[in-house]
Short mmCIF file of C-alpha atoms in Angstrom, two decimals:
data_model
loop_
_atom_site.label_atom_id
_atom_site.label_comp_id
_atom_site.label_asym_id
_atom_site.label_seq_id
_atom_site.Cartn_x
_atom_site.Cartn_y
_atom_site.Cartn_z
CA UNK A 91 -67.38 88.24 -22.84
CA UNK A 92 -69.79 88.07 -19.89
CA UNK A 93 -73.36 87.01 -20.47
CA UNK A 94 -76.38 87.30 -18.23
CA UNK A 95 -77.22 84.05 -16.46
CA UNK A 96 -80.20 82.23 -17.87
CA UNK A 97 -83.29 83.20 -15.83
CA UNK A 98 -85.20 80.39 -14.14
CA UNK A 99 -87.94 78.76 -16.16
CA UNK A 100 -91.09 78.92 -14.07
CA UNK A 101 -94.33 77.59 -15.50
CA UNK A 102 -96.82 78.37 -12.72
CA UNK A 103 -97.49 80.83 -9.91
CA UNK A 104 -99.86 80.79 -6.94
CA UNK A 105 -100.31 83.97 -4.88
CA UNK A 106 -101.44 83.71 -1.24
CA UNK A 107 -102.43 86.60 1.00
CA UNK A 108 -104.78 89.50 1.67
CA UNK A 109 -105.76 92.78 -0.02
CA UNK A 110 -102.16 93.60 -0.95
CA UNK A 111 -101.96 90.46 -3.08
CA UNK A 112 -105.56 90.75 -4.27
CA UNK A 113 -104.52 94.02 -5.89
CA UNK A 114 -106.35 96.79 -4.06
CA UNK A 115 -106.39 99.68 -5.11
CA UNK A 116 -105.16 99.06 -8.68
CA UNK A 117 -108.66 99.56 -10.07
CA UNK A 118 -109.58 98.49 -13.61
CA UNK A 119 -112.36 100.06 -15.70
CA UNK A 120 -114.72 97.15 -14.99
CA UNK A 121 -114.44 97.72 -11.23
CA UNK A 122 -112.15 94.75 -10.54
CA UNK A 123 -108.62 94.99 -9.19
CA UNK A 124 -105.42 94.08 -10.99
CA UNK A 125 -102.38 94.47 -8.71
CA UNK A 126 -98.77 93.35 -8.62
CA UNK A 127 -99.49 89.59 -8.69
CA UNK A 128 -101.53 89.87 -11.90
CA UNK A 129 -98.85 92.07 -13.43
CA UNK A 130 -96.16 89.56 -12.48
CA UNK A 131 -98.19 86.65 -13.88
CA UNK A 132 -98.75 88.50 -17.14
CA UNK A 133 -95.04 89.16 -17.51
CA UNK A 134 -94.14 85.55 -16.73
CA UNK A 135 -96.83 84.31 -19.13
CA UNK A 136 -95.39 86.47 -21.90
CA UNK A 137 -92.14 84.51 -21.58
CA UNK A 138 -93.67 81.05 -21.03
CA UNK A 139 -96.53 79.80 -23.22
CA UNK A 140 -99.16 77.99 -21.19
CA UNK A 141 -98.07 79.68 -17.96
CA UNK A 142 -100.59 78.97 -15.19
CA UNK A 143 -101.65 81.32 -12.41
CA UNK A 144 -103.92 81.27 -9.37
CA UNK A 145 -104.50 84.08 -6.89
CA UNK A 146 -106.08 82.87 -3.66
CA UNK A 147 -105.84 86.21 -1.87
CA UNK A 148 -108.87 87.80 -0.21
CA UNK A 149 -108.90 91.28 1.31
CA UNK A 150 -108.93 91.56 5.08
CA UNK A 151 -107.72 88.04 5.81
CA UNK A 152 -105.78 87.39 9.00
CA UNK A 153 -102.87 84.94 9.07
CA UNK A 154 -104.99 82.21 10.72
CA UNK A 155 -107.53 82.47 7.88
CA UNK A 156 -104.74 82.37 5.29
CA UNK A 157 -103.29 79.24 6.90
CA UNK A 158 -106.67 77.52 7.13
CA UNK A 159 -108.21 78.57 3.81
CA UNK A 160 -105.44 79.32 1.32
CA UNK A 161 -102.37 77.32 2.30
CA UNK A 162 -103.94 73.87 1.77
CA UNK A 163 -105.19 74.89 -1.68
CA UNK A 164 -101.79 76.28 -2.66
CA UNK A 165 -100.01 73.14 -1.46
CA UNK A 166 -102.38 70.94 -3.47
CA UNK A 167 -101.64 72.92 -6.66
CA UNK A 168 -97.85 72.37 -6.31
CA UNK A 169 -96.84 75.29 -8.56
CA UNK A 170 -93.30 76.33 -9.39
CA UNK A 171 -93.61 79.60 -7.43
CA UNK A 172 -95.72 80.54 -4.41
CA UNK A 173 -95.86 84.05 -2.99
CA UNK A 174 -96.94 84.48 0.61
CA UNK A 175 -97.73 87.84 2.20
CA UNK A 176 -99.68 87.70 5.44
CA UNK A 177 -99.81 88.78 9.05
CA UNK A 178 -99.89 92.52 8.50
CA UNK A 179 -103.64 92.73 9.07
CA UNK A 180 -103.07 91.06 12.44
CA UNK A 181 -100.57 93.72 13.46
CA UNK A 182 -103.15 96.43 12.75
CA UNK A 183 -105.75 94.97 15.11
CA UNK A 184 -106.24 96.67 18.52
CA UNK A 185 -105.05 93.46 20.18
CA UNK A 186 -102.45 91.29 18.52
CA UNK A 187 -100.67 88.24 19.89
CA UNK A 188 -97.38 88.44 18.01
CA UNK A 189 -96.26 85.02 19.25
CA UNK A 190 -99.36 83.49 17.68
CA UNK A 191 -98.75 85.40 14.45
CA UNK A 192 -95.18 84.10 14.36
CA UNK A 193 -96.33 80.53 14.98
CA UNK A 194 -98.95 80.68 12.22
CA UNK A 195 -96.56 82.30 9.76
CA UNK A 196 -94.04 79.56 10.56
CA UNK A 197 -96.69 76.91 9.89
CA UNK A 198 -97.55 78.52 6.56
CA UNK A 199 -93.94 78.62 5.42
CA UNK A 200 -93.19 75.08 6.59
CA UNK A 201 -96.12 73.80 4.54
CA UNK A 202 -95.61 75.95 1.46
CA UNK A 203 -91.83 75.73 0.99
CA UNK A 204 -91.75 71.98 0.20
CA UNK A 205 -94.74 72.34 -2.17
CA UNK A 206 -93.03 74.60 -4.70
CA UNK A 207 -89.72 75.21 -6.39
CA UNK A 208 -89.44 78.76 -5.05
CA UNK A 209 -91.27 80.37 -2.15
CA UNK A 210 -91.37 84.19 -2.15
CA UNK A 211 -91.88 86.16 1.07
CA UNK A 212 -92.04 89.93 1.45
CA UNK A 213 -91.39 92.75 3.84
CA UNK A 214 -94.52 94.69 2.92
CA UNK A 215 -94.29 98.37 1.96
CA UNK A 216 -95.02 100.96 4.63
CA UNK A 217 -96.46 104.40 4.00
CA UNK A 218 -95.10 107.41 5.85
CA UNK A 219 -97.74 109.07 8.02
CA UNK A 220 -99.09 109.32 11.58
CA UNK A 221 -101.90 106.75 11.42
CA UNK A 222 -99.66 103.69 11.16
CA UNK A 223 -96.92 104.89 13.49
CA UNK A 224 -98.46 103.23 16.56
CA UNK A 225 -98.39 99.88 14.75
CA UNK A 226 -94.90 100.22 13.28
CA UNK A 227 -93.05 98.29 16.03
CA UNK A 228 -95.31 95.29 15.43
CA UNK A 229 -94.84 95.58 11.69
CA UNK A 230 -91.08 95.66 12.02
CA UNK A 231 -91.14 92.70 14.37
CA UNK A 232 -93.13 90.79 11.76
CA UNK A 233 -90.74 91.75 8.98
CA UNK A 234 -87.70 90.71 10.99
CA UNK A 235 -89.27 87.30 11.46
CA UNK A 236 -90.04 87.05 7.75
CA UNK A 237 -86.31 87.46 7.13
CA UNK A 238 -85.55 84.66 9.59
CA UNK A 239 -88.05 82.33 7.92
CA UNK A 240 -86.64 83.12 4.50
CA UNK A 241 -83.12 82.23 5.62
CA UNK A 242 -84.24 79.05 7.33
CA UNK A 243 -86.44 77.67 4.54
CA UNK A 244 -84.69 78.85 1.39
CA UNK A 245 -87.33 81.42 0.48
CA UNK A 246 -86.42 84.66 -1.22
CA UNK A 247 -87.50 87.82 0.61
CA UNK A 248 -88.47 90.94 -1.34
CA UNK A 249 -87.69 93.99 0.76
CA UNK A 250 -90.45 96.44 -0.11
CA UNK A 251 -90.42 98.02 3.34
CA UNK A 252 -86.88 99.23 2.75
CA UNK A 253 -87.68 100.81 -0.64
CA UNK A 254 -87.83 104.61 -0.32
CA UNK A 255 -90.17 104.94 -3.30
CA UNK A 256 -92.90 102.85 -1.69
CA UNK A 257 -92.93 104.94 1.48
CA UNK A 258 -93.95 108.00 -0.54
CA UNK A 259 -97.61 108.93 0.21
CA UNK A 260 -98.10 109.51 -3.52
CA UNK A 261 -97.73 105.76 -4.06
CA UNK A 262 -100.77 105.11 -1.87
CA UNK A 263 -104.48 105.35 -2.60
CA UNK A 264 -106.80 107.76 -0.80
CA UNK A 265 -107.53 105.08 1.83
CA UNK A 266 -103.82 105.23 2.81
CA UNK A 267 -103.76 101.44 3.17
CA UNK A 268 -103.38 100.23 -0.43
CA UNK A 269 -100.96 101.04 -3.21
CA UNK A 270 -101.85 102.88 -6.39
CA UNK A 271 -101.39 101.33 -9.82
CA UNK A 272 -97.87 102.76 -9.94
CA UNK A 273 -97.07 101.25 -6.57
CA UNK A 274 -98.26 97.82 -7.70
CA UNK A 275 -96.21 98.13 -10.89
CA UNK A 276 -93.09 98.72 -8.84
CA UNK A 277 -93.84 95.75 -6.58
CA UNK A 278 -94.25 93.49 -9.61
CA UNK A 279 -90.89 94.69 -10.88
CA UNK A 280 -89.26 94.02 -7.50
CA UNK A 281 -90.57 90.45 -7.38
CA UNK A 282 -89.64 89.88 -11.04
CA UNK A 283 -86.04 90.84 -10.34
CA UNK A 284 -85.88 88.87 -7.08
CA UNK A 285 -86.92 85.77 -8.99
CA UNK A 286 -83.80 86.14 -11.14
CA UNK A 287 -85.13 87.89 -14.23
CA UNK A 288 -83.43 90.79 -15.98
CA UNK A 289 -84.64 94.18 -14.81
CA UNK A 290 -87.14 96.06 -16.92
CA UNK A 291 -87.03 98.98 -14.46
CA UNK A 292 -83.76 98.98 -12.55
CA UNK A 293 -84.88 102.05 -10.60
CA UNK A 294 -88.22 100.78 -9.28
CA UNK A 295 -87.07 101.59 -5.73
CA UNK A 296 -86.00 105.17 -6.55
CA UNK A 297 -88.40 107.84 -5.21
CA UNK A 298 -90.42 109.97 -7.59
CA UNK A 299 -89.28 113.53 -8.21
CA UNK A 300 -90.41 115.89 -5.46
CA UNK A 301 -93.46 118.07 -5.99
CA UNK A 302 -94.80 121.04 -4.11
CA UNK A 303 -96.77 119.85 -1.06
CA UNK A 304 -100.49 120.68 -0.91
CA UNK A 305 -101.51 123.70 1.13
CA UNK A 306 -102.82 123.59 4.68
CA UNK A 307 -106.48 123.90 3.71
CA UNK A 308 -106.19 121.18 1.06
CA UNK A 309 -104.52 118.82 3.56
CA UNK A 310 -107.24 119.39 6.17
CA UNK A 311 -109.99 118.71 3.62
CA UNK A 312 -108.21 115.55 2.47
CA UNK A 313 -107.69 114.39 6.07
CA UNK A 314 -111.36 114.92 6.92
CA UNK A 315 -112.51 113.01 3.84
CA UNK A 316 -110.08 110.18 4.63
CA UNK A 317 -111.31 109.93 8.22
CA UNK A 318 -114.97 109.90 7.19
CA UNK A 319 -114.75 107.54 4.22
CA UNK A 320 -111.96 105.18 5.26
CA UNK A 321 -110.52 105.52 8.77
CA UNK A 322 -113.75 105.40 10.78
CA UNK A 323 -115.20 102.41 8.86
CA UNK A 324 -111.84 100.62 9.19
CA UNK A 325 -111.79 101.22 12.96
CA UNK A 326 -115.37 100.02 13.19
CA UNK A 327 -114.52 96.74 11.47
CA UNK A 328 -111.51 96.23 13.74
CA UNK A 329 -113.54 96.79 16.90
CA UNK A 330 -116.39 94.49 15.85
CA UNK A 331 -114.23 91.73 14.39
CA UNK A 332 -115.67 92.16 10.90
CA UNK A 333 -113.60 92.10 7.72
CA UNK A 334 -113.96 93.66 4.29
CA UNK A 335 -113.35 90.17 2.89
CA UNK A 336 -116.14 88.38 4.73
CA UNK A 337 -117.94 86.12 2.27
CA UNK A 338 -115.65 86.91 -0.66
CA UNK A 339 -114.23 84.07 -2.77
CA UNK A 340 -110.55 83.92 -3.79
CA UNK A 341 -109.63 86.23 -6.63
CA UNK A 342 -108.61 83.39 -8.97
CA UNK A 343 -109.27 80.07 -7.31
CA UNK A 344 -108.01 77.69 -10.01
CA UNK A 345 -104.50 77.25 -11.41
CA UNK A 346 -105.23 77.92 -15.08
CA UNK A 347 -103.38 79.35 -18.11
CA UNK A 348 -103.13 83.11 -17.76
CA UNK A 349 -103.74 85.48 -20.63
CA UNK A 350 -104.05 88.77 -18.78
CA UNK A 351 -102.32 91.93 -19.91
CA UNK A 352 -99.54 93.63 -17.98
#
């Protein structure tokens, strides 16, 4: 009789990255964000008493800032698992030196991989739609390099970009840049399974059932609201070099026992 292999016993997790790892836009009633990393930590803590978790992510951070500010802290904590998602904000800037992004991502991986038992990298999810199409070649170049780094340094790579479900616009918040609560739930499930645990949702990557598309007038109203409330401020920050994360501390700066709820 076949039995499932024993899942790895991890006792600590440190998450490194930007708004995706911070948890935007999985909004909680108190105004804070939860997100896939918190959900993953809660699930791991439910299986491991005393499980410790830190989330160093800050929205808007570029890969150079992640390397300078978050990587040294994560290395010093020496957890069992480190997740690293970074570089995508760089690709969305008007000017982006992809060679520099590659070099910095390489530096991050070379420093993080020896400091943990398992490093987790990701090909970030990508929403269908016209706004991001001009940046897609850069994104795909970044994701191809993530795969190379994973192979070279023994990191596992979670392919969220290739998951049809996460390309669905319904999985994305009104800002069209951050996942909804359901999107974050599916990401947590994907990472959980990639780490060797038994699936709780084997169909996380399966698209939602189709629904009737909104009418032309509704789409135009939604597009105008999106441009006014999200797109124009985002473009303004890109052009002036400002970031939504300027002055913000890490989400969870210390590696402490986690008692959050999934």
